[in-house]
mmCIF file of C-alpha atoms in Angstrom:
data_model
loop_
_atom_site.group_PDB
_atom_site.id
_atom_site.type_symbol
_atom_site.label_atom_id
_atom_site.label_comp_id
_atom_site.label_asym_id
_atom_site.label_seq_id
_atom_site.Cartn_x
_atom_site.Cartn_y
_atom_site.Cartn_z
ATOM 1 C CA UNK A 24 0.000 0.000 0.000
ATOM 2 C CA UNK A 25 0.947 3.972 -0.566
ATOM 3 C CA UNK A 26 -1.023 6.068 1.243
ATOM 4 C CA UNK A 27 -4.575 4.897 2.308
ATOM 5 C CA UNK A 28 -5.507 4.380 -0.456
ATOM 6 C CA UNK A 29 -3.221 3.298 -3.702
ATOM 7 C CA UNK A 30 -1.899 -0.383 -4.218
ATOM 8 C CA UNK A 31 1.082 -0.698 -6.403
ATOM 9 C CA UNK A 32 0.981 -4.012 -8.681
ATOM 10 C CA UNK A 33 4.699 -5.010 -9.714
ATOM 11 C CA UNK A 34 5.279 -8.033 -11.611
ATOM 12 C CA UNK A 35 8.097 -9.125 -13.922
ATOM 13 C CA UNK A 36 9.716 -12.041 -16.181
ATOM 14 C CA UNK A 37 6.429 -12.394 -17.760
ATOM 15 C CA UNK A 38 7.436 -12.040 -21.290
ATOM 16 C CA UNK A 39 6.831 -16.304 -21.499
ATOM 17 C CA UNK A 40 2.825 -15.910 -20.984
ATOM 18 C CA UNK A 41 0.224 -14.097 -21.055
ATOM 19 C CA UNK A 42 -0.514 -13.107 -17.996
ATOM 20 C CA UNK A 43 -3.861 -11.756 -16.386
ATOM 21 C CA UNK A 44 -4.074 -9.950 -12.854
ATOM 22 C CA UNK A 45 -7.623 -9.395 -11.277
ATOM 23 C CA UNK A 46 -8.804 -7.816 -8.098
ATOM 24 C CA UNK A 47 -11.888 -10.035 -6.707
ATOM 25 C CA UNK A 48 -14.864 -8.789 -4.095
ATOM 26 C CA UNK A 49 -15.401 -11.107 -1.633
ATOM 27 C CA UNK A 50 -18.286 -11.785 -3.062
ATOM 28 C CA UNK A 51 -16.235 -13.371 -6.037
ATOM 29 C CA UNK A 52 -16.606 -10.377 -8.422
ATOM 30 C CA UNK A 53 -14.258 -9.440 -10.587
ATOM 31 C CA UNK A 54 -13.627 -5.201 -9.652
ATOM 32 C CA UNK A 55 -10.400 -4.786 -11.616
ATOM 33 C CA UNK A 56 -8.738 -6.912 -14.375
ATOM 34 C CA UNK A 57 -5.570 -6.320 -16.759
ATOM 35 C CA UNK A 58 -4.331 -8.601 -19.409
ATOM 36 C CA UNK A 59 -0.083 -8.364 -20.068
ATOM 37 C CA UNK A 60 1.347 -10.148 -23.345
ATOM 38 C CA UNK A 61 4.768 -10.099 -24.576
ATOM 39 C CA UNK A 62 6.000 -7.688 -21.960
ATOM 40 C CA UNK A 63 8.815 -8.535 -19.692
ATOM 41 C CA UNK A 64 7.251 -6.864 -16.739
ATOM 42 C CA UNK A 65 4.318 -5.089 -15.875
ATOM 43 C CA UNK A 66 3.540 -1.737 -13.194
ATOM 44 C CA UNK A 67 0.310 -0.353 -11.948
ATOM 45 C CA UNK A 68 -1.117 1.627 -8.963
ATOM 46 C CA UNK A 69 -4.293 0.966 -8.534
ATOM 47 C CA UNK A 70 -6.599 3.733 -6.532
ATOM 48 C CA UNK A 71 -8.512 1.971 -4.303
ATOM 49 C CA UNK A 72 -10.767 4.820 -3.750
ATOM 50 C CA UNK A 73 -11.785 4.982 -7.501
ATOM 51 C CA UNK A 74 -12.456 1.655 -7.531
ATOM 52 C CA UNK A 75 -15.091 1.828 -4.620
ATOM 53 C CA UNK A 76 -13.072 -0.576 -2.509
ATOM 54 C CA UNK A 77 -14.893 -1.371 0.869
ATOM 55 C CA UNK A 78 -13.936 -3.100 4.092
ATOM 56 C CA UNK A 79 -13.434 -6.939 3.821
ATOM 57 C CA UNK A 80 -11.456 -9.379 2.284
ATOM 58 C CA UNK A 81 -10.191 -9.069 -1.210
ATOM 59 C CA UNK A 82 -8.153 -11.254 -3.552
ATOM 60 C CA UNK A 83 -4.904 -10.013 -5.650
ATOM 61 C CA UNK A 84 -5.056 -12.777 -8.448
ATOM 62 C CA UNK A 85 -1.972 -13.430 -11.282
ATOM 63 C CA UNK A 86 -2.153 -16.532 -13.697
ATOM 64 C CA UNK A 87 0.475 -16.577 -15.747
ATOM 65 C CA UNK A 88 0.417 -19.701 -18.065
ATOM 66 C CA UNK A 89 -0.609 -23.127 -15.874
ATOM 67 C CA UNK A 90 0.433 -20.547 -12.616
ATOM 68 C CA UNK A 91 -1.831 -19.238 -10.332
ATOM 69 C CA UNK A 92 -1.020 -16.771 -7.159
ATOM 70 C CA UNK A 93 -3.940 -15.343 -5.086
ATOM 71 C CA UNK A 94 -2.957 -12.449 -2.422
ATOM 72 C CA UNK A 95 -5.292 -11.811 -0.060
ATOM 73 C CA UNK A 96 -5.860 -8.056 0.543
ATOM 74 C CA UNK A 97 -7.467 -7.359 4.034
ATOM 75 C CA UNK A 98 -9.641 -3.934 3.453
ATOM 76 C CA UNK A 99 -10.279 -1.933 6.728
ATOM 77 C CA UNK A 100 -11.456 1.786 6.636
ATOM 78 C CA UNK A 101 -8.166 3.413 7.012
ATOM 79 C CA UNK A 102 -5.717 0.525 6.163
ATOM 80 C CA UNK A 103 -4.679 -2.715 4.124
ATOM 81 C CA UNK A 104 -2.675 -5.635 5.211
ATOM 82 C CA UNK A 105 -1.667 -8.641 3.436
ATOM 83 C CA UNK A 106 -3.404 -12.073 4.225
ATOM 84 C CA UNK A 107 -2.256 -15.125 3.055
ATOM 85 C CA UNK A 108 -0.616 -16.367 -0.414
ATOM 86 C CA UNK A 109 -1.374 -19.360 -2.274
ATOM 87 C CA UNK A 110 0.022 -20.538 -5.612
ATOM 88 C CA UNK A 111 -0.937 -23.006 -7.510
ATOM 89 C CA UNK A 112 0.300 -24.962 -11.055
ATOM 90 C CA UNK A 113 -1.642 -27.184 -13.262
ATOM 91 C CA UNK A 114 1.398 -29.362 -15.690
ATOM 92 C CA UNK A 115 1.189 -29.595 -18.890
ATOM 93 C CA UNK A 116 -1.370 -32.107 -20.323
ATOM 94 C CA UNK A 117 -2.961 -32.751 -16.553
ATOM 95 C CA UNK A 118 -6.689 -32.968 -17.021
ATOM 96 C CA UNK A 119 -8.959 -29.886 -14.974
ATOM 97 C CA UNK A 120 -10.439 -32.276 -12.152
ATOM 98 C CA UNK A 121 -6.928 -34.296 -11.397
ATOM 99 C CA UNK A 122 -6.973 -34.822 -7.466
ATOM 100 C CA UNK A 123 -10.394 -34.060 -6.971
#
């Protein structure tokens, strides 16, 4: 976070895949969403305030290729934390439902 209420979005070495980043409600709506190609990294501050963020629980997503990384984003009036991180990668050829 800068400030109450800008997040800066850094990402790099993404030149591989095309990559798409998403902010999600916590209702599972998609509020924000960018799509990077053939770009070796990628920058963005995103204004919370424009986007008519509200208090709860929010979700940085990034899939780059058969990567996934979710960030949780922890929305209180006057402040955001980090939650947890989870990544996940689906290899090549691996059907959808594998494991379930």
């Amino acid at each position: 976070m800068d400030g109450a209420h800008n997040l800066r979005v850094q990402l790099s070495n993404l030149q591989e895949y095309q990559t798409t980043i998403a902010l999600v409600t916590p209702d599972g709506s998609i509020r924000w969403e960018q799509q990077v190609a053939n770009q070796r990294a990628f920058a963005k501050m995103l204004d919370l305030k424009a986007l008519l963020i509200e208090p709860g629980t929010y979700t940085l997503r990034v899939q780059a290729g058969a990567a996934n990384v979710a960030q949780e984003l922890i929305v209180k009036s006057r402040s955001v934390t980090l939650g947890a991180a989870h990544h996940s990668a689906v290899a090549p050829g691996a059907p959808a439902m594998a494991g379930k």
